[in-house]
Short mmCIF file of N, CA and C in Angstrom, two decimals:
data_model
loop_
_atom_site.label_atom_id
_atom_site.label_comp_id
_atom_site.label_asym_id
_atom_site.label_seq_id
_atom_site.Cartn_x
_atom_site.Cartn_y
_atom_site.Cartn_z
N UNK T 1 0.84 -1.18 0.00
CA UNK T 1 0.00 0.00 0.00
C UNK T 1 0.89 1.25 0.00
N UNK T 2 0.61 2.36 -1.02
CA UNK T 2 1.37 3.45 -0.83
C UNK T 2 0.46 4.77 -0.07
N UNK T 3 1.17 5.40 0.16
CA UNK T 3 0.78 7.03 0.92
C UNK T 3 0.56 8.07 0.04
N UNK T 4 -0.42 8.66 0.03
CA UNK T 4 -0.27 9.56 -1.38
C UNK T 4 0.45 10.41 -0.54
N UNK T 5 1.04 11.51 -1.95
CA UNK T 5 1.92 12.21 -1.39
C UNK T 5 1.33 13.78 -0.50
N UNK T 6 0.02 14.13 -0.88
CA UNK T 6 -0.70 14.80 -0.69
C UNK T 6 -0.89 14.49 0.73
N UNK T 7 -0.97 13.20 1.71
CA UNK T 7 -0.91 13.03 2.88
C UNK T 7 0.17 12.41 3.93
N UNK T 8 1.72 13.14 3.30
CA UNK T 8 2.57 12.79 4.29
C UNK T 8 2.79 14.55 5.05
N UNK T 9 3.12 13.54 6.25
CA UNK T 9 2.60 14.77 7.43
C UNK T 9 3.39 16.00 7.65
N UNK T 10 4.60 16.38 6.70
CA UNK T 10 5.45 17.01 6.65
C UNK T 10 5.43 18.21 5.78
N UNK T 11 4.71 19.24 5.95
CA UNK T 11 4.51 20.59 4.76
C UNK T 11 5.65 20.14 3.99
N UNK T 12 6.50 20.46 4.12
CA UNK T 12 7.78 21.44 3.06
C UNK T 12 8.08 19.60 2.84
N UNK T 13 8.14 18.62 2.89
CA UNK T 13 8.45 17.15 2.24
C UNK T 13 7.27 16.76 1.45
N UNK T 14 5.83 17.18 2.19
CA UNK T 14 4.86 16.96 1.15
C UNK T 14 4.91 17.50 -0.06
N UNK T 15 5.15 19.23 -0.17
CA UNK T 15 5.84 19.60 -1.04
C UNK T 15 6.79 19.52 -2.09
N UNK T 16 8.04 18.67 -1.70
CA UNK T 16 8.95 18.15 -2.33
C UNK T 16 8.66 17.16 -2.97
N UNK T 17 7.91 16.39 -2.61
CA UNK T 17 7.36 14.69 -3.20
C UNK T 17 6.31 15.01 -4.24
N UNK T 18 5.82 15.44 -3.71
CA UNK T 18 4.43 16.51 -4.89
C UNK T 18 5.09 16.79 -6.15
N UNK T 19 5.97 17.88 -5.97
CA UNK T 19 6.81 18.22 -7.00
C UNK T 19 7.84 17.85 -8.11
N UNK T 20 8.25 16.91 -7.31
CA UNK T 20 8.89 15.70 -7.55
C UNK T 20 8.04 14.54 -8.97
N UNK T 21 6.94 14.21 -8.36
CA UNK T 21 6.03 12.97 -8.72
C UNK T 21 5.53 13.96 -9.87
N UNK T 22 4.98 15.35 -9.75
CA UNK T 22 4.25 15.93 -11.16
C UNK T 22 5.17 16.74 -12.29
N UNK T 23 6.71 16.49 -11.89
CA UNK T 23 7.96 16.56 -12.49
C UNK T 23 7.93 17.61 -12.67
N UNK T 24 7.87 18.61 -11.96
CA UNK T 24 7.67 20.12 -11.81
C UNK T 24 9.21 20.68 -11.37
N UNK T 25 10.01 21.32 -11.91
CA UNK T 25 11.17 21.04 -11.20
C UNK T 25 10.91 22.44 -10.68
N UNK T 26 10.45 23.74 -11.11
CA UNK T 26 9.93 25.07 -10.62
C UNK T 26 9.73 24.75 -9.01
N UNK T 27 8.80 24.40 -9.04
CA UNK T 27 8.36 23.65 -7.77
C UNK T 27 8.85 22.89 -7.00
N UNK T 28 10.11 21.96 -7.45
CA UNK T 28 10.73 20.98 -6.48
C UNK T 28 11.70 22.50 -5.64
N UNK T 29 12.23 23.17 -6.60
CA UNK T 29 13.57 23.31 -6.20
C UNK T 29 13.06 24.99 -5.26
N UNK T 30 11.67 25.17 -5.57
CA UNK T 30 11.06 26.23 -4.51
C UNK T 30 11.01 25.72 -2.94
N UNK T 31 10.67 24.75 -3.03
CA UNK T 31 10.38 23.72 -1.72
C UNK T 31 11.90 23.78 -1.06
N UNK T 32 12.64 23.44 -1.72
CA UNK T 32 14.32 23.95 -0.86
C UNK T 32 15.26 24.92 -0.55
N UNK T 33 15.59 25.25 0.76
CA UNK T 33 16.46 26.09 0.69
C UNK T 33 17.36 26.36 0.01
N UNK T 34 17.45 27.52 -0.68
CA UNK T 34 18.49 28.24 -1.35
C UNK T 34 20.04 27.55 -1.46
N UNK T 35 20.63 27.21 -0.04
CA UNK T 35 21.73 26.34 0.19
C UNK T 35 21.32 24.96 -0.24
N UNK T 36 20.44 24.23 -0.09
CA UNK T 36 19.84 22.93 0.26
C UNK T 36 21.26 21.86 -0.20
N UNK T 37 21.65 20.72 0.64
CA UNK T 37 22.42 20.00 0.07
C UNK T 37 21.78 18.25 0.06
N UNK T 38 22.20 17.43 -0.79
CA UNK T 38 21.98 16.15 -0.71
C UNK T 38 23.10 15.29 -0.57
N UNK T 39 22.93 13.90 -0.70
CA UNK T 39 23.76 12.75 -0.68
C UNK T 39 22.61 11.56 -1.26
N UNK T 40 23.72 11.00 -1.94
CA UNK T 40 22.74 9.46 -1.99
C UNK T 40 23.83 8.24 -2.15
N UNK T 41 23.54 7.45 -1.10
CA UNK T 41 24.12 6.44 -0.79
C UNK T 41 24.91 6.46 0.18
N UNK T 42 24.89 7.76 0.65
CA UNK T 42 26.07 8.50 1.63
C UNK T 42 27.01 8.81 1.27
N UNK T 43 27.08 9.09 -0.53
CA UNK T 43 28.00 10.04 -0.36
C UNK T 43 27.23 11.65 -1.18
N UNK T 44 27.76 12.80 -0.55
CA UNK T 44 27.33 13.74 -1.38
C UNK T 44 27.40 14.73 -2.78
N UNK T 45 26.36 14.59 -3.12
CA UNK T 45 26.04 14.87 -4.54
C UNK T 45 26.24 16.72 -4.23
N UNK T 46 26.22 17.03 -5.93
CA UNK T 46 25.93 18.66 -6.64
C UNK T 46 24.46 17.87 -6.85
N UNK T 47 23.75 18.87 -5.65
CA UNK T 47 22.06 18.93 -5.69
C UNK T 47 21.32 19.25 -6.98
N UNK T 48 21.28 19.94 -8.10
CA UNK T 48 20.99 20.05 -9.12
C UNK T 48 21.47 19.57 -10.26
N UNK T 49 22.91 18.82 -10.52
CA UNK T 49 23.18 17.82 -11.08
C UNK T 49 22.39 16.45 -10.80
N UNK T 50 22.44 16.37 -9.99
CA UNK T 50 21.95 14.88 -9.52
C UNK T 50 20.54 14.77 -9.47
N UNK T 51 19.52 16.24 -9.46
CA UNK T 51 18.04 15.97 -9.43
C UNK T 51 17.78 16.05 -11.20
N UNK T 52 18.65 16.64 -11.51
CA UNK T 52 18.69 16.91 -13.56
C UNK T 52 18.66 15.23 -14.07
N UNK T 53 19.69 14.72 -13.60
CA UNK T 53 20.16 13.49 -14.26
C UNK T 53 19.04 12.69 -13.38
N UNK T 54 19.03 12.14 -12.00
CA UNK T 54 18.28 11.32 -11.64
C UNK T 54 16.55 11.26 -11.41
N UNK T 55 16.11 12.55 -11.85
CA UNK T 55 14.92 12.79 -11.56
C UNK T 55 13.95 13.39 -13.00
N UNK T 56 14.60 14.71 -13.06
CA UNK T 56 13.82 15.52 -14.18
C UNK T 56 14.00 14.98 -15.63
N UNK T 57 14.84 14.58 -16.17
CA UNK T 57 15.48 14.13 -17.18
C UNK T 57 15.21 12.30 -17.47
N UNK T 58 14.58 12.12 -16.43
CA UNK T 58 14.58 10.35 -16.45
C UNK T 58 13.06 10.10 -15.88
N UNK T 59 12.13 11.42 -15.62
CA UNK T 59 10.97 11.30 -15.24
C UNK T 59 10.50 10.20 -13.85
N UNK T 60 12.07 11.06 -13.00
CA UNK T 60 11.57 10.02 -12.03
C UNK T 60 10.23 10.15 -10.70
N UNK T 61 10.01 9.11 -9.89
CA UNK T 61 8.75 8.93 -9.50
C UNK T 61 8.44 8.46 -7.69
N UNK T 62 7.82 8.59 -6.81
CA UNK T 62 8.34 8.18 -5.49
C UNK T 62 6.88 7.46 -5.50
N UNK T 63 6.69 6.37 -4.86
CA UNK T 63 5.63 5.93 -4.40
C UNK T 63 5.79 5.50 -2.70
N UNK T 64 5.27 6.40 -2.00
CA UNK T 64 5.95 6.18 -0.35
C UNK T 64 5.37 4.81 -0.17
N UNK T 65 5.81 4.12 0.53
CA UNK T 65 5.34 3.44 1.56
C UNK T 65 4.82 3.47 2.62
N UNK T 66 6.02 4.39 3.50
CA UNK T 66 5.93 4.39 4.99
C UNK T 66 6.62 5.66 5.44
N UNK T 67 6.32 6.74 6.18
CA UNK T 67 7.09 7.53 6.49
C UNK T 67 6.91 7.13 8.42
N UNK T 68 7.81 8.10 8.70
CA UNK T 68 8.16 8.02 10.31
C UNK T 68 8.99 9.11 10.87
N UNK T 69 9.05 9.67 11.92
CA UNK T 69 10.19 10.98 12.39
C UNK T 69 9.36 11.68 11.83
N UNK T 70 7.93 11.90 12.32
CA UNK T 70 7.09 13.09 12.09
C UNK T 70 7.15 13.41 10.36
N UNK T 71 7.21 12.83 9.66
CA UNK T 71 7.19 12.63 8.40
C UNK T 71 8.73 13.08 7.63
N UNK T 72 9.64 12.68 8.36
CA UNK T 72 10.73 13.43 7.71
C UNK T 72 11.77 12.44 7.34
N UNK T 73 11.12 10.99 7.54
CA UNK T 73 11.94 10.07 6.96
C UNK T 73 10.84 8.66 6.05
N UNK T 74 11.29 8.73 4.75
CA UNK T 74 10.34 8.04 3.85
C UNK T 74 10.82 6.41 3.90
N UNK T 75 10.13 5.54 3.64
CA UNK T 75 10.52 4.45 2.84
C UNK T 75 9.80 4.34 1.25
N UNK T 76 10.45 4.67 0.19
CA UNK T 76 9.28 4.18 -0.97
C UNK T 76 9.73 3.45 -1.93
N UNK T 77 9.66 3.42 -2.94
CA UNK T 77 9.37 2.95 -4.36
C UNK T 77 9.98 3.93 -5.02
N UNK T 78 10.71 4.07 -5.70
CA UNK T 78 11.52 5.00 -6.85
C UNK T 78 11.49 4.65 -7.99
N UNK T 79 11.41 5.07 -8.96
CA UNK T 79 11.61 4.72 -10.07
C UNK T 79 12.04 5.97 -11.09
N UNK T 80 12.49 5.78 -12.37
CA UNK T 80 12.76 6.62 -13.03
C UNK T 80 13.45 5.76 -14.52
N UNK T 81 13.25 6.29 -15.71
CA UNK T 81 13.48 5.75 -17.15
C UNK T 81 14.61 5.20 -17.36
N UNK T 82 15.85 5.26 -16.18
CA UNK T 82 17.46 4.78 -16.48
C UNK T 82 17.41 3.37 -15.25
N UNK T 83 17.39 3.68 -14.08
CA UNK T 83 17.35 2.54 -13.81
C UNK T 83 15.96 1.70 -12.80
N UNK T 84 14.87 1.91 -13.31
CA UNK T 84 13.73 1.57 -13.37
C UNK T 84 13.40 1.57 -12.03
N UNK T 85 12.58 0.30 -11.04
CA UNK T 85 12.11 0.79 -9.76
C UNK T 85 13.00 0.28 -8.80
N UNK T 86 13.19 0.58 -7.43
CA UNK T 86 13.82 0.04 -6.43
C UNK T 86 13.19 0.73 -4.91
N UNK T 87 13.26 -0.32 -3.90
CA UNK T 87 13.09 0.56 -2.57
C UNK T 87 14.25 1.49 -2.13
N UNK T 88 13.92 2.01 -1.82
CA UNK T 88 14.89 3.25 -1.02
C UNK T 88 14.41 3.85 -0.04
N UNK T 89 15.26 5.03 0.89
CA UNK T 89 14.61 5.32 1.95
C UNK T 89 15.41 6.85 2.04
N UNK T 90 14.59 7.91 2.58
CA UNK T 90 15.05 9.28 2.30
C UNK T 90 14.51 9.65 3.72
N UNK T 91 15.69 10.75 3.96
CA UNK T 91 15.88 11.33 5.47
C UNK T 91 15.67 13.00 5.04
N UNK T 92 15.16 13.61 5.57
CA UNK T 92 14.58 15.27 5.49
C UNK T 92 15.28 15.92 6.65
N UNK T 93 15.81 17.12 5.96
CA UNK T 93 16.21 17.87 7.30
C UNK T 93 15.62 19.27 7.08
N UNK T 94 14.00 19.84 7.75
CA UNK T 94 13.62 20.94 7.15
C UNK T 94 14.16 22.20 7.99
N UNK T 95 13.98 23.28 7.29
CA UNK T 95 14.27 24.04 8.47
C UNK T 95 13.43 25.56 7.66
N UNK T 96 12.75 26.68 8.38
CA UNK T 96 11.73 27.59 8.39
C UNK T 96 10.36 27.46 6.98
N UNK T 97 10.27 25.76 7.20
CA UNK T 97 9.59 25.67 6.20
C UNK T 97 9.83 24.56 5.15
N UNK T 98 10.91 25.05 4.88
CA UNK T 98 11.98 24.16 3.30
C UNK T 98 12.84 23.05 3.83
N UNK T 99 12.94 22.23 2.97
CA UNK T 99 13.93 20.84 2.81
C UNK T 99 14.97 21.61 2.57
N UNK T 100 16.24 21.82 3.62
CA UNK T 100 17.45 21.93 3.56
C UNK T 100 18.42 21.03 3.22
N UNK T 101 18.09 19.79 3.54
CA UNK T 101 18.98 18.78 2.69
C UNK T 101 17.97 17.25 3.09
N UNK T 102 18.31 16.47 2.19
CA UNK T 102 18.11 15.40 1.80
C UNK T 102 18.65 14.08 1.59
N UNK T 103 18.67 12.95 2.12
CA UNK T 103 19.71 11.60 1.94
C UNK T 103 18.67 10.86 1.62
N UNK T 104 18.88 9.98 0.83
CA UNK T 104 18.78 8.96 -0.06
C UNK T 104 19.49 7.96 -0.23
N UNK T 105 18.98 6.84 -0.06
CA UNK T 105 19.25 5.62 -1.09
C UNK T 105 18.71 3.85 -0.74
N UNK T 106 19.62 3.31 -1.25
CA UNK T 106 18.64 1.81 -1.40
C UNK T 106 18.15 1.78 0.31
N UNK T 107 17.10 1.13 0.19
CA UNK T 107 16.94 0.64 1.33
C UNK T 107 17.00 -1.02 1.55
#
């Protein structure tokens, strides 16, 4: 069973996933702070390289599962046109609102 994204309990992550899923990148990259940084796999990425190539450009997709930590940590379903679906699990760190940074990866 997935979570729509419209009801994970986290404004500024509901936001991000929203934006994300209707491949809006206007919108993803409003949802983050100005600084915002990521990682995936633990190690860290150039945040707009890595949402170009792994997301916007490959039409990628989140289907949550399970969130937890007041909605600021996901388990879902990923997918995207290069390397198709997998579980993964993403950690939120918001701060006056916005996703300041983001970790990712397999779960």
């Amino acid at each position: 069973m997935t979570l729509s994204a419209n009801r994970l309990s986290d404004p500024a992550v509901r936001a991000l996933v929203t934006a994300l899923n209707d491949n809006d990148e206007q919108a993803f990259f409003d949802a983050l702070t100005p600084d915002a940084t990521m990682s995936d796999d633990g190690s860290d990425r150039d945040l707009r390289e890595w949402c170009d190539r792994e997301i916007f450009a490959t039409r990628g997709h989140i289907d949550v599962r399970s969130e937890s930590h007041q909605g600021l940590s996901l388990v879902a379903d990923y997918r995207n046109d290069t390397w198709g679906e997998m579980r993964t699990r993403w950690r939120f760190t918001v701060e006056n609102g916005k996703v300041s940074r983001f970790e990712t990866g397999q779960a």
